[in-house]
Structure formats: structure tokens, C-alpha cells
């Protein structure tokens, strides 16, 4: 690519739509696992069979966000949203909609049908409070065709930077925007770039952290699957800003669709001259390589990630020196995550004030969350910073299903904390989450209802951390295991109040003495659950009961003699022969034999069996 004019000619050509219909089919991981590739194949067959070649174009996109309703298909120009589409539904959609012009109402997303006309998506509860910046192209374009990205203004920001801005001006725009790193710590992005730019070296590097390891998090994966070029463009801009000529994207190998689309995107960008030598005739050269991670959670830490790229075991290094001075191959390096980069081109094109006008005073812009757990609308959402947890859970997420009550939300994954119902109306930003004992993290948001045991949740995250600790430093290697042992004692009813004191002491020790953020933040789920749900810990230790009825070792299944009819169905169902009694006489459960499986309670037709 030798000039902006050439890019703009391609953009104008890409914007010309020649077909009557553009049928967008989600090709993200969730919809792919639900059968969207088979849908696309059947759609191609039906379009040919109905003579619609040239009139209906199939666009395999990335994630639309509403993952709970996949596979998803949207027919443009109307924007008709079909949800939970099956392969066998395709002939009817083609016959009725693409040929007859009549939407198939039984397959429409229910939220769009709650009036006398079909509502546009942006007016539905899930979408109307969202503001998509990082996700703006996901579900809108084919991620495997660079011309579609260019058609939305793609690579225009890079052209602007290389032809009309100095590196210092680029960094100042990013600084003025207030963009903070979306990977967890929230460090000002422009400040990180300025530090690296100030350090002289014969080589510098730009790295992208796509090693998304938090349980329940899939934000970065979705951006890579739906809009890979935005990351390539942003990394190239960053390279120009700090004086680097090489970039690396570190992406986990468990993301095969993201990896494939990145490979395609890098190849297309090189072929079009948007990566490589003398980009836009500016004399600036930059290229990007992929490095696949093997799934080690610790490689989400910046120095461990760089050590892994170098070909060594992924272990963190002491800091200082920080990567801006000595990073990858001991050269000045910047590292940002996928979502951070996804904001950069729009900041350059629209200006720092545009971005800074969104969000809160200290947390500008928007944030992407992977919404999961006990929630109606599982999926991917992007909201302005400062949106309350209540708005996300009750309005966008549709609330907790089955009439259950909201109990807590976990943000920040194994490094974060649990937010109780009393803080539902706290505006979500970096500082507010820290103040209430949680953290932003990369953006996983797991909703829990009243049937969740908070001690068990803390144990779950400690089990994860113990498995993922690299073992380099003693506080993390030994301390997390000792913490897990205490939590296991608590959930088995074997702990004392002294164990609780010891657990809190270990939390303080790990936070203060671990080498990297994995160990320093590992106690957070324990600290936050102790802060807000201490009564549950006490119930496990003193009363030997799990209030939520989750911890099996503390459960007791009993039979109400007044309700039991002696039908023997429970005894015949029990896999451990733990239920005894004569026909037409009340039965009893032997606690020594009981497996706590609950099969008897499920089968009882008289409600005689209860759990305590």
C-alpha cells in the first residue's frame, strides 16, 4: 500500500453492495460448536437450488454477542435476527424470507417481536445500553476478507498516523484519551508507550497478549475471531509510536479459529502492503508474527509471556527493570492486550476527546465483559465505564433465571473478587471495583445465585491457581496449596476457627511476597468472600453446615416419616443401598452409607425426602 488514496479507492469499492440480501451467520466459537458450519453449507445449497446466486450473499462473521441464542443468523438489509437456527430450518428461511420476503416468525429473536412490528436489535434490552467500540465490527463483517475491514474505515487510522502525525503526537493522543490497559491492571496505555519510546535501542518490540486464561472469559478471543485486522492495525500504530519494527501476538493454541483468522489476516495485510516494508510510502516498516501458547495461565503475566516467546519456560521475571526498558530479548517492549489495541484505531480517527467523553473521570471509554453463570443472556457485552452491575445483570443480562435471587458476581477471574448484592448499584470502573474488594481483570463477569456456596467458589479459584502456579517463588508455590488445604477442611466440616485465622494470615503473606501478580492476587477470591460472606465460613466451621447445600460432606438427606408412604421407590433408586424400611412403612437413610447424590430426593413422589 503506497498511498491513502489507494486505500480509499478500495474502501469505496468494498462499500458497494451488489446483492439484494447479505446473510450474516455467526462463525464464532460458540456458534461453530452449535453447528453454524453445517448451516452455512446448507444455506449455500439452498441459495443455488432457488436461483439466488448474486442476489443473496453469505457472510461468515464473528460473534454477535448474544451467545445464549446461537447459532445466530441476521438477514440484511432488514436486520432480521434469527436465533437458535438449526440446519433443517434453512430451507424454510430461504423459501419464505429470501424468496418470498416473509420473515419466519417462529425463529425470530423473541425480544424483537414484542411490539406490532419487528424491533431493530439496538432497541432490544440486550443491546440498547451497549456502546460497541472494541466490538464494533464483530458480527458486522467477514473477518477473513481484508476488503470488508477496509470498507468500514479499516487501516485509515494507520494511514493518518504514517502520513500526517509524528510518533510523539500519536502517543499524546493516546494519553489524552485516558485509555487504560484492558488486560487487568489498568495502567495508562499512553504512559506505557511513552516510557518505551524514550528508551533508545537498536530494536524494539510490540507484543499483544491474547493469552486469555481466566475461567469464563472470552472477550479477546471474540475480537480476534470477528475483527483480527483491528489488532494488526493498532499494533502497527504502536510500533510507529515507539520506534519498533517487529510485533508478536501471543495467542493460546486452544483458540484454533482465532489463530486461523489471524494467520489469514496477517497474510492479507502483507500482500496488500499494510504490513512489511515502507508502509504507505512513509519509509516505516513493521511486521507481525504469531506465537502460540500452551495454555499456561501464568503466561498472561507480561514478563512470563515474553520469556515464553523467547522459547523458554514461561516464568515471570523480577521487576524492575520493566519491559519498557528490558522486555522481549532484553529490548524495550510494550505489551497490551487485544481489547486495548481494538480501541486504538477509533481513538486516532475520532480523537482523544471522543473517547474520553465516554466512561468516568478516571476510567474512560467502554469495557467488554464476558457475561456468564446464572444469567438469562449469556454472552459478550460492551458498555461505557460507569455502568452499574445492576444494569448489566438485570437489564442487559435479563436477570437470574428460574426465579432465583442474585447473590454475587465474580469479576477479574482468579485474581478478582466477589461483589455481593449490596453493591449492585456501584458504577463499574477500575477504582470502584478495587474499593469494594474486586478488580476489573480482563473482563470475565460470572453471576451467582442463592444456590451458590461462596466457600466453594473460593476453593474453585484456589484449585485453579494451585494448578497454574509456575512454582518459581515459594510464597505462591507453597502458600496457595496451604490455603487450598484449609478451604478443603472447611468444606468438609473439619476446620476450626484457628484455621480461619491461619487462612487470613496466608492471604496477607501471599499478597505481600509473591513474585508476580498471579500469586499476589491469588488470595483475592478468599479475601472478598470472607469480607462479605463470613457467616458462610462460620456455618461450615461451627455448625458443620453448608447454607447453600453445595458441599457434599456437610449434606444430610433425611426422610420425613409423616410424609413417607413406604412405596420403596427411593430404596430401589439408591445406588448405595443406604435406604432401609418395609413396604408401606416409613423409611430411613443410613448416613454412613449415603453418597449424597440426591437421586432419592429426585425420585420421591411425595416430597418426603429433604436435604439439610
Coordinates of C-alpha atoms in Angstrom, one line a residue:
X1 CA 0.0 0.0 0.0
X2 CA 1.7 3.1 -1.2
X3 CA -0.9 5.8 -0.5
X4 CA -4.0 6.7 1.4
X5 CA -5.7 7.4 -1.9
X6 CA -5.2 3.8 -2.9
X7 CA -6.7 2.6 0.4
X8 CA -9.7 4.9 0.0
X9 CA -10.4 3.6 -3.5
X10 CA -10.5 0.0 -2.1
X11 CA -12.8 1.2 0.7
X12 CA -15.3 2.8 -1.8
X13 CA -15.4 -0.4 -3.8
X14 CA -15.9 -2.5 -0.7
X15 CA -18.9 -0.4 0.3
X16 CA -20.8 -1.2 -2.9
X17 CA -23.3 -3.9 -2.1
X18 CA -24.4 -5.7 -5.3
X19 CA -26.6 -8.4 -3.7
X20 CA -30.3 -8.0 -2.5
X21 CA -29.6 -9.8 0.8
X22 CA -26.5 -10.2 3.0
X23 CA -27.0 -13.1 5.3
X24 CA -24.7 -12.8 8.3
X25 CA -24.1 -16.1 10.0
X26 CA -22.1 -16.2 13.3
X27 CA -18.8 -18.1 12.8
X28 CA -17.5 -17.6 16.3
X29 CA -16.5 -20.5 18.6
X30 CA -19.9 -20.7 20.3
X31 CA -22.0 -20.8 17.2
X32 CA -19.4 -23.1 15.4
X33 CA -19.7 -25.6 18.2
X34 CA -23.5 -25.4 17.8
X35 CA -23.4 -26.2 14.1
X36 CA -23.1 -23.0 12.2
X37 CA -20.7 -24.5 9.6
X38 CA -23.4 -27.0 8.6
X39 CA -25.9 -24.2 8.4
X40 CA -23.7 -22.3 6.0
X41 CA -23.2 -25.3 3.8
X42 CA -26.9 -25.9 3.7
X43 CA -27.5 -22.2 3.0
X44 CA -25.2 -22.3 0.1
X45 CA -27.0 -25.3 -1.3
X46 CA -30.5 -23.8 -0.9
X47 CA -29.4 -20.5 -2.5
X48 CA -28.2 -22.4 -5.5
X49 CA -31.3 -24.5 -5.6
X50 CA -33.5 -21.4 -5.5
X51 CA -31.6 -19.5 -8.2
X52 CA -30.5 -16.8 -5.7
X53 CA -26.8 -16.6 -6.8
X54 CA -25.8 -13.0 -7.0
X55 CA -29.0 -12.0 -5.0
X56 CA -28.1 -13.4 -1.6
X57 CA -24.5 -13.2 -0.2
X58 CA -23.4 -15.3 2.8
X59 CA -21.1 -13.5 5.3
X60 CA -19.4 -15.7 7.9
X61 CA -18.9 -13.3 10.8
X62 CA -17.6 -13.3 14.3
X63 CA -19.6 -13.2 17.5
X64 CA -22.8 -11.1 17.6
X65 CA -22.6 -11.1 21.4
X66 CA -25.8 -12.9 22.3
X67 CA -24.1 -16.3 22.7
X68 CA -27.0 -17.9 24.6
X69 CA -29.1 -17.9 21.4
X70 CA -26.6 -19.4 18.9
X71 CA -26.4 -20.3 16.1
X72 CA -27.4 -16.8 15.0
X73 CA -28.3 -15.5 11.6
X74 CA -29.1 -11.9 10.6
X75 CA -30.6 -11.1 7.2
X76 CA -29.7 -7.6 5.9
X77 CA -30.8 -5.0 4.9
X78 CA -33.7 -5.5 7.2
X79 CA -31.6 -6.7 10.1
X80 CA -33.9 -9.6 10.8
X81 CA -32.4 -11.6 13.7
X82 CA -32.9 -15.4 13.7
X83 CA -31.8 -17.3 16.8
X84 CA -31.1 -20.9 17.7
X85 CA -31.3 -21.8 14.0
X86 CA -30.9 -25.4 13.0
X87 CA -29.7 -26.9 9.7
X88 CA -33.2 -28.1 9.0
X89 CA -34.6 -24.6 9.3
X90 CA -32.6 -23.3 6.4
X91 CA -34.9 -24.3 3.5
X92 CA -37.8 -22.5 5.2
X93 CA -35.8 -19.3 5.8
X94 CA -34.6 -19.3 2.1
X95 CA -38.1 -20.1 0.7
X96 CA -40.1 -17.8 2.9
X97 CA -37.7 -14.9 3.5
X98 CA -35.1 -14.8 0.7
X99 CA -37.6 -15.8 -2.0
X100 CA -40.9 -14.7 -0.6
X101 CA -39.9 -11.7 1.5
X102 CA -41.7 -13.0 4.6
X103 CA -39.6 -13.4 7.8
X104 CA -40.0 -16.8 9.6
X105 CA -41.6 -15.5 12.8
X106 CA -41.1 -18.7 14.8
X107 CA -37.3 -18.3 14.5
X108 CA -37.1 -14.6 15.3
X109 CA -35.3 -13.5 18.5
X110 CA -38.1 -13.1 20.9
X111 CA -37.1 -9.6 22.1
X112 CA -37.5 -8.2 18.5
X113 CA -41.2 -9.4 18.4
X114 CA -42.6 -7.6 21.4
X115 CA -44.5 -5.0 19.5
X116 CA -46.7 -4.7 16.4
X117 CA -43.5 -4.6 14.3
X118 CA -40.1 -6.3 14.4
X119 CA -37.8 -4.2 16.6
X120 CA -34.3 -3.4 15.4
X121 CA -31.6 -5.1 17.5
X122 CA -30.4 -1.8 19.0
X123 CA -33.8 -1.4 20.7
X124 CA -33.8 -4.7 22.5
X125 CA -32.8 -4.9 26.2
X126 CA -29.6 -6.8 25.4
X127 CA -28.2 -4.2 23.0
X128 CA -29.8 -0.8 23.8
X129 CA -27.4 0.1 26.7
X130 CA -24.3 -1.2 24.9
X131 CA -21.9 1.0 23.1
X132 CA -19.6 -1.0 20.8
X133 CA -16.1 0.3 20.2
X134 CA -13.8 -2.6 20.6
X135 CA -16.6 -4.9 19.2
X136 CA -17.8 -2.5 16.5
X137 CA -17.1 -4.9 13.6
X138 CA -17.8 -8.2 15.3
X139 CA -20.8 -9.7 13.6
X140 CA -20.8 -6.9 11.0
X141 CA -18.0 -8.0 8.6
X142 CA -16.3 -11.2 7.4
X143 CA -13.1 -11.4 9.4
X144 CA -11.5 -13.4 6.6
X145 CA -11.7 -10.6 3.9
X146 CA -9.5 -7.6 4.4
X147 CA -11.6 -5.5 2.0
X148 CA -14.6 -5.7 4.4
X149 CA -12.4 -4.3 7.2
X150 CA -11.2 -1.6 4.9
X151 CA -14.8 -0.9 3.9
X152 CA -15.6 0.1 7.5
X153 CA -12.7 2.6 7.6
X154 CA -10.0 0.0 8.4
X155 CA -6.4 1.0 8.1
X156 CA -7.4 4.6 7.7
X157 CA -6.0 5.4 11.2
X158 CA -2.7 3.8 10.2
X159 CA -2.6 5.9 7.1
X160 CA -3.3 9.0 9.0
X161 CA -0.6 8.3 11.6
X162 CA 2.1 7.5 9.0
X163 CA 1.3 10.4 6.7
X164 CA 0.4 13.2 9.0
X165 CA 1.5 12.6 12.6
X166 CA 4.7 12.3 14.5
X167 CA 5.3 9.4 17.0
X168 CA 5.1 11.9 19.8
X169 CA 1.7 13.2 18.6
X170 CA 0.4 9.6 18.4
X171 CA 1.4 8.9 22.0
X172 CA -0.1 12.2 23.1
X173 CA -3.5 11.4 21.6
X174 CA -3.5 8.0 23.4
X175 CA -2.5 9.7 26.6
X176 CA -5.2 12.4 26.3
X177 CA -7.9 9.8 25.6
X178 CA -7.4 8.3 29.0
X179 CA -7.3 4.7 27.7
X180 CA -6.1 2.3 30.4
X181 CA -4.9 -1.2 29.7
X182 CA -7.9 -3.6 29.5
X183 CA -5.8 -6.6 30.5
X184 CA -6.4 -6.2 34.2
X185 CA -4.1 -3.7 35.9
X186 CA -5.5 -0.7 34.2
X187 CA -2.1 1.1 33.6
X188 CA -2.4 4.1 31.3
X189 CA -1.7 2.9 27.8
X190 CA -0.1 6.2 26.5
X191 CA 2.2 6.3 29.5
X192 CA 3.5 2.8 28.8
X193 CA 4.1 3.8 25.2
X194 CA 5.9 6.9 26.2
X195 CA 8.3 5.0 28.5
X196 CA 9.2 2.6 25.7
X197 CA 9.6 5.4 23.1
X198 CA 12.1 7.2 25.4
X199 CA 14.5 4.3 25.6
X200 CA 17.0 4.1 22.8
X201 CA 17.8 0.7 21.3
X202 CA 18.7 -0.9 18.0
X203 CA 15.5 -2.9 18.2
X204 CA 12.2 -2.5 20.0
X205 CA 9.1 -4.8 20.1
X206 CA 5.3 -4.5 20.3
X207 CA 3.6 -7.5 21.9
X208 CA -0.1 -8.4 22.1
X209 CA -1.3 -10.5 25.0
X210 CA -4.0 -12.8 23.6
X211 CA -3.4 -15.5 26.2
X212 CA -6.8 -15.1 27.7
X213 CA -6.8 -17.6 30.6
X214 CA -9.5 -16.5 33.2
X215 CA -12.2 -19.1 33.6
X216 CA -15.3 -17.8 31.8
X217 CA -13.5 -15.1 29.8
X218 CA -13.8 -15.0 26.0
X219 CA -13.6 -11.3 25.1
X220 CA -10.2 -11.3 23.4
X221 CA -11.0 -14.5 21.6
X222 CA -14.1 -13.0 20.1
X223 CA -12.3 -9.8 18.9
X224 CA -9.7 -12.0 17.2
X225 CA -12.3 -14.2 15.6
X226 CA -14.5 -11.3 14.5
X227 CA -12.1 -8.4 13.7
X228 CA -8.4 -9.6 13.5
X229 CA -7.3 -6.7 11.4
X230 CA -8.1 -4.1 14.1
X231 CA -5.3 -5.7 16.2
X232 CA -2.8 -5.7 13.4
X233 CA -3.6 -2.0 12.6
X234 CA -3.3 -1.0 16.2
X235 CA 0.0 -2.9 16.8
X236 CA 1.5 -1.2 13.7
X237 CA 0.4 2.2 15.0
X238 CA 2.1 1.3 18.3
X239 CA 5.2 0.2 16.5
X240 CA 5.4 3.6 14.8
X241 CA 4.8 5.4 18.1
X242 CA 7.6 3.7 20.0
X243 CA 10.0 3.1 17.1
X244 CA 9.6 -0.7 16.8
X245 CA 9.7 -2.7 13.6
X246 CA 8.5 -6.1 14.9
X247 CA 5.4 -7.3 16.7
X248 CA 4.3 -10.6 18.2
X249 CA 0.8 -11.8 19.0
X250 CA 0.9 -14.4 21.8
X251 CA -2.3 -16.4 21.5
X252 CA -3.3 -19.6 23.1
X253 CA -3.3 -22.7 20.9
X254 CA -6.8 -23.6 22.3
X255 CA -8.2 -20.8 20.1
X256 CA -8.0 -22.5 16.7
X257 CA -10.5 -20.2 15.0
X258 CA -8.8 -17.1 16.3
X259 CA -5.4 -18.5 15.2
X260 CA -6.6 -19.3 11.7
X261 CA -8.2 -15.9 11.2
X262 CA -5.0 -14.2 12.5
X263 CA -2.9 -16.2 10.0
X264 CA -5.3 -15.2 7.2
X265 CA -5.3 -11.5 8.2
X266 CA -1.5 -11.3 8.5
X267 CA -1.1 -12.9 5.1
X268 CA -3.6 -10.5 3.5
X269 CA -2.1 -7.4 5.2
X270 CA 1.3 -8.4 4.0
X271 CA 0.1 -9.0 0.4
X272 CA -1.6 -5.6 0.4
X273 CA 1.5 -3.8 1.8
X274 CA -0.1 -2.9 5.1
X275 CA 2.5 -5.0 6.9
X276 CA 6.1 -5.2 5.8
X277 CA 8.4 -2.6 4.1
X278 CA 7.7 1.1 3.5
X279 CA 4.0 1.1 4.5
X280 CA 2.0 3.9 2.8
X281 CA 5.3 5.1 1.2
X282 CA 6.3 6.5 4.6
X283 CA 9.6 4.7 5.0
X284 CA 8.2 2.9 8.1
X285 CA 8.4 -0.9 8.2
X286 CA 6.7 -3.2 10.5
X287 CA 5.8 -6.9 10.6
X288 CA 3.9 -9.2 13.0
X289 CA 4.5 -12.8 13.9
X290 CA 2.3 -15.3 15.8
X291 CA 3.4 -17.3 18.8
X292 CA 1.2 -20.0 20.3
X293 CA 0.9 -20.5 24.0
X294 CA 0.3 -23.9 25.5
X295 CA -2.4 -22.8 28.0
X296 CA -0.3 -21.7 31.0
X297 CA -2.2 -19.1 33.0
X298 CA 1.0 -17.6 34.3
X299 CA 1.9 -16.6 30.7
X300 CA -0.7 -13.9 30.9
X301 CA 1.8 -12.1 33.1
X302 CA 3.9 -9.8 30.9
X303 CA 7.4 -11.0 31.7
X304 CA 6.3 -14.7 31.7
X305 CA 4.7 -14.1 28.3
X306 CA 7.9 -12.6 26.9
X307 CA 10.0 -15.4 28.3
X308 CA 7.7 -17.9 26.6
X309 CA 8.0 -16.0 23.2
X310 CA 11.8 -16.3 23.6
X311 CA 11.4 -20.1 23.7
X312 CA 11.9 -20.6 27.4
X313 CA 9.7 -21.9 30.1
X314 CA 7.0 -19.3 30.9
X315 CA 8.1 -17.9 34.3
X316 CA 7.9 -14.3 35.5
X317 CA 11.0 -12.2 36.0
X318 CA 11.6 -9.7 38.8
X319 CA 10.7 -6.1 38.0
X320 CA 12.4 -3.6 37.7
X321 CA 13.7 -3.5 35.1
X322 CA 10.3 -3.1 33.4
X323 CA 9.6 -4.3 29.9
X324 CA 9.7 -0.7 28.6
X325 CA 13.4 -0.8 29.3
X326 CA 14.2 -4.5 29.1
X327 CA 11.5 -6.7 27.8
X328 CA 11.4 -9.2 24.9
X329 CA 15.0 -10.3 24.2
X330 CA 16.1 -7.7 26.7
X331 CA 15.0 -4.9 24.4
X332 CA 12.4 -2.1 25.0
X333 CA 8.9 -3.7 24.6
X334 CA 5.3 -2.7 25.1
X335 CA 2.6 -5.3 25.8
X336 CA -1.1 -4.6 25.6
X337 CA -4.0 -7.0 25.4
X338 CA -6.4 -7.5 22.5
X339 CA -9.2 -5.2 23.8
X340 CA -6.7 -2.4 24.5
X341 CA -5.5 -2.5 20.9
X342 CA -9.0 -2.7 19.5
X343 CA -9.7 0.8 20.8
X344 CA -6.6 2.5 19.2
X345 CA -7.7 3.0 15.6
X346 CA -11.0 4.6 16.6
X347 CA -9.2 6.9 19.1
X348 CA -6.9 8.0 16.3
X349 CA -9.8 8.6 13.8
X350 CA -12.3 10.2 16.2
X351 CA -9.9 12.0 18.5
X352 CA -8.9 11.7 22.2
X353 CA -11.9 13.8 23.4
X354 CA -14.4 11.5 21.7
X355 CA -13.1 8.5 23.7
X356 CA -12.6 10.5 26.9
X357 CA -16.3 11.6 26.7
X358 CA -17.3 8.1 27.5
X359 CA -17.0 6.4 30.9
X360 CA -16.0 8.0 34.2
X361 CA -13.3 10.6 35.2
X362 CA -10.6 8.0 35.9
X363 CA -11.9 5.2 33.7
X364 CA -12.5 6.4 30.2
X365 CA -14.2 4.6 27.3
X366 CA -16.0 1.3 27.3
X367 CA -15.4 -2.1 28.7
X368 CA -16.1 -5.6 27.2
X369 CA -17.4 -8.2 29.6
X370 CA -18.0 -11.9 29.1
X371 CA -21.3 -12.4 30.9
X372 CA -21.8 -15.9 32.2
X373 CA -23.0 -18.1 35.0
X374 CA -26.6 -17.9 36.4
X375 CA -27.9 -15.4 33.9
X376 CA -30.5 -15.5 31.2
X377 CA -28.4 -13.8 28.4
X378 CA -25.0 -15.4 28.4
X379 CA -22.8 -13.5 26.0
X380 CA -20.5 -10.7 25.2
X381 CA -21.4 -7.1 26.2
X382 CA -19.6 -3.8 25.8
X383 CA -20.8 -0.9 28.0
X384 CA -19.5 2.5 28.9
X385 CA -17.4 2.5 32.1
X386 CA -19.5 3.6 35.0
X387 CA -22.5 1.3 34.0
X388 CA -23.8 -0.3 37.2
X389 CA -23.6 -4.0 37.9
X390 CA -27.4 -4.0 38.2
X391 CA -27.8 -2.6 34.7
X392 CA -25.6 -5.4 33.3
X393 CA -27.2 -8.2 35.3
X394 CA -30.8 -7.3 35.3
X395 CA -31.3 -5.2 32.1
X396 CA -28.7 -6.4 29.6
X397 CA -28.3 -9.9 31.1
X398 CA -32.0 -10.4 31.6
X399 CA -31.6 -11.3 35.3
X400 CA -31.1 -14.5 37.2
X401 CA -33.2 -17.4 35.8
X402 CA -35.7 -19.8 37.5
X403 CA -36.9 -17.2 39.9
X404 CA -33.7 -17.4 42.0
X405 CA -32.1 -14.4 43.7
X406 CA -28.9 -12.7 42.7
X407 CA -26.2 -13.4 45.3
X408 CA -22.9 -12.2 43.9
X409 CA -20.9 -11.6 40.8
X410 CA -17.2 -12.5 40.3
X411 CA -15.1 -10.1 38.3
X412 CA -11.4 -10.5 37.4
X413 CA -11.4 -14.3 37.5
X414 CA -8.9 -16.0 39.9
X415 CA -7.3 -12.6 40.5
X416 CA -10.6 -10.8 41.3
X417 CA -13.3 -10.9 44.0
X418 CA -16.9 -11.4 44.5
X419 CA -19.3 -8.5 44.5
X420 CA -22.4 -9.0 46.8
X421 CA -26.0 -7.8 46.1
X422 CA -25.4 -4.8 48.4
X423 CA -23.1 -3.3 45.7
X424 CA -25.3 -3.9 42.7
X425 CA -25.6 -0.2 42.1
X426 CA -21.9 0.7 42.3
X427 CA -20.7 2.1 38.9
X428 CA -18.2 -0.3 37.4
X429 CA -14.8 1.2 36.8
X430 CA -11.2 0.4 37.9
X431 CA -11.3 2.4 41.1
X432 CA -14.8 1.4 42.3
X433 CA -14.1 -2.3 41.9
X434 CA -10.9 -2.1 43.8
X435 CA -12.6 -0.2 46.6
X436 CA -15.2 -2.9 47.1
X437 CA -12.6 -5.7 47.1
X438 CA -12.7 -6.9 43.4
X439 CA -10.9 -5.8 40.2
X440 CA -11.7 -5.3 36.6
X441 CA -9.4 -8.0 35.3
X442 CA -9.7 -8.8 31.6
X443 CA -13.5 -8.7 31.8
X444 CA -15.0 -12.0 32.9
X445 CA -18.2 -11.5 34.8
X446 CA -19.7 -14.6 36.4
X447 CA -23.1 -14.3 38.0
X448 CA -24.1 -16.4 41.0
X449 CA -27.5 -17.1 42.5
X450 CA -28.6 -18.0 46.1
X451 CA -27.7 -21.7 45.5
X452 CA -24.0 -20.9 45.3
X453 CA -21.7 -21.7 48.2
X454 CA -19.2 -18.8 48.4
X455 CA -16.7 -21.0 50.3
X456 CA -16.9 -23.5 47.4
X457 CA -16.3 -20.6 44.9
X458 CA -13.2 -19.5 46.7
X459 CA -12.0 -23.1 46.7
X460 CA -12.7 -23.4 43.0
X461 CA -10.5 -20.5 42.2
X462 CA -7.7 -21.6 44.5
X463 CA -7.7 -25.0 42.8
X464 CA -7.2 -23.3 39.5
X465 CA -4.4 -21.1 40.9
X466 CA -2.6 -24.0 42.5
X467 CA -2.6 -25.9 39.2
X468 CA -1.5 -22.8 37.2
X469 CA 1.3 -21.5 39.6
X470 CA 4.6 -21.8 37.8
X471 CA 6.3 -22.7 41.1
X472 CA 9.2 -20.2 40.7
X473 CA 8.5 -18.4 44.0
X474 CA 7.9 -20.1 47.4
X475 CA 5.0 -17.9 48.6
X476 CA 2.9 -18.8 45.6
X477 CA 4.0 -22.4 45.1
X478 CA 3.5 -23.4 48.8
X479 CA 1.2 -20.7 50.0
X480 CA -1.6 -21.3 47.6
X481 CA -1.5 -25.0 48.3
X482 CA -1.7 -24.4 52.1
X483 CA -4.7 -22.1 51.5
X484 CA -6.4 -24.7 49.4
X485 CA -5.9 -27.3 52.1
X486 CA -7.6 -25.1 54.7
X487 CA -10.5 -24.4 52.3
X488 CA -10.9 -28.2 51.8
X489 CA -11.0 -28.7 55.5
X490 CA -13.7 -26.0 55.8
X491 CA -15.9 -27.6 53.1
X492 CA -15.6 -31.0 54.8
X493 CA -16.5 -29.7 58.2
X494 CA -13.1 -30.5 59.6
X495 CA -11.8 -27.0 60.2
X496 CA -11.6 -24.8 63.4
X497 CA -11.8 -21.1 63.8
X498 CA -8.0 -21.1 64.2
X499 CA -7.8 -22.4 60.6
X500 CA -9.7 -19.3 59.6
X501 CA -7.2 -17.1 61.3
X502 CA -4.4 -19.0 59.5
X503 CA -6.2 -18.6 56.2
X504 CA -6.3 -14.8 56.6
X505 CA -2.6 -14.7 57.6
X506 CA -1.7 -16.7 54.4
X507 CA -3.7 -14.2 52.3
X508 CA -1.6 -11.3 53.6
X509 CA 1.7 -13.2 53.2
X510 CA 0.9 -14.2 49.5
X511 CA -0.2 -10.7 48.6
X512 CA 2.9 -9.1 50.0
X513 CA 5.6 -11.6 49.0
X514 CA 4.8 -13.3 45.7
X515 CA 6.9 -12.6 42.7
X516 CA 4.2 -11.8 40.2
X517 CA 0.6 -10.8 40.0
X518 CA -0.6 -14.5 39.9
X519 CA 0.5 -15.1 43.5
X520 CA -0.1 -11.5 44.6
X521 CA -3.8 -11.7 43.6
X522 CA -4.5 -15.3 44.3
X523 CA -5.9 -14.6 47.7
X524 CA -8.5 -12.1 46.3
X525 CA -11.4 -14.6 46.0
X526 CA -10.8 -15.7 49.6
X527 CA -10.4 -12.1 50.9
X528 CA -13.6 -10.9 49.2
X529 CA -15.8 -13.9 50.2
X530 CA -14.5 -13.6 53.8
X531 CA -15.4 -9.9 53.7
X532 CA -18.9 -10.3 52.5
X533 CA -19.9 -13.9 53.3
X534 CA -18.0 -14.6 56.5
X535 CA -21.2 -16.1 58.0
X536 CA -21.0 -18.9 55.5
X537 CA -17.4 -19.8 56.6
X538 CA -18.6 -19.7 60.2
X539 CA -21.6 -22.0 59.3
X540 CA -19.2 -24.5 57.7
X541 CA -16.8 -24.5 60.7
X542 CA -19.1 -24.1 63.7
X543 CA -22.4 -25.5 62.6
X544 CA -20.9 -28.1 60.2
X545 CA -23.5 -27.0 57.6
X546 CA -23.3 -25.6 54.1
X547 CA -26.1 -23.0 53.9
X548 CA -26.3 -23.3 50.1
X549 CA -26.4 -27.1 50.2
X550 CA -23.4 -27.5 47.9
X551 CA -20.6 -29.0 50.0
X552 CA -21.4 -32.8 49.9
X553 CA -19.5 -33.7 53.0
X554 CA -21.8 -31.4 55.0
X555 CA -25.1 -32.5 53.5
X556 CA -27.6 -34.8 55.1
X557 CA -30.6 -36.3 53.3
X558 CA -33.4 -37.3 55.6
X559 CA -36.9 -38.8 55.3
X560 CA -40.0 -37.2 56.8
X561 CA -41.8 -40.1 58.5
X562 CA -45.1 -38.3 58.3
X563 CA -44.9 -37.9 54.5
X564 CA -43.2 -41.2 53.6
X565 CA -45.7 -43.8 52.2
X566 CA -43.3 -46.7 52.2
X567 CA -43.5 -47.1 48.4
X568 CA -39.8 -48.3 48.3
X569 CA -39.1 -46.2 45.2
X570 CA -36.3 -44.3 46.9
X571 CA -34.7 -47.6 48.2
X572 CA -34.8 -49.1 44.7
X573 CA -33.2 -45.9 43.3
X574 CA -30.4 -45.5 45.8
X575 CA -27.1 -46.7 44.3
X576 CA -25.5 -47.3 47.8
X577 CA -28.4 -49.3 49.4
X578 CA -28.4 -46.6 52.1
X579 CA -32.2 -46.6 52.5
X580 CA -34.0 -49.2 54.6
X581 CA -37.6 -49.8 55.5
X582 CA -40.5 -52.1 54.9
X583 CA -43.3 -51.7 52.4
X584 CA -45.9 -49.2 53.5
X585 CA -43.8 -48.2 56.4
X586 CA -41.6 -45.0 56.8
X587 CA -38.1 -45.5 55.5
X588 CA -34.8 -44.2 56.9
X589 CA -31.5 -43.2 55.4
X590 CA -28.2 -44.6 56.7
X591 CA -25.9 -41.6 56.9
X592 CA -22.8 -43.9 56.9
X593 CA -23.7 -45.3 53.5
X594 CA -25.3 -42.2 51.9
X595 CA -23.4 -40.9 48.9
X596 CA -25.2 -37.5 48.9
X597 CA -26.1 -38.0 45.3
X598 CA -29.7 -36.7 45.8
X599 CA -31.2 -39.4 43.5
X600 CA -33.7 -40.4 46.2
X601 CA -35.0 -36.9 46.6
X602 CA -35.4 -36.5 42.8
X603 CA -37.5 -39.7 42.6
X604 CA -39.7 -39.3 45.7
X605 CA -43.2 -38.5 44.5
X606 CA -44.5 -37.4 47.9
X607 CA -41.9 -34.8 48.9
X608 CA -40.9 -36.9 51.9
X609 CA -37.1 -36.6 51.4
X610 CA -35.4 -33.3 52.2
X611 CA -31.8 -32.0 52.4
X612 CA -30.3 -30.2 55.4

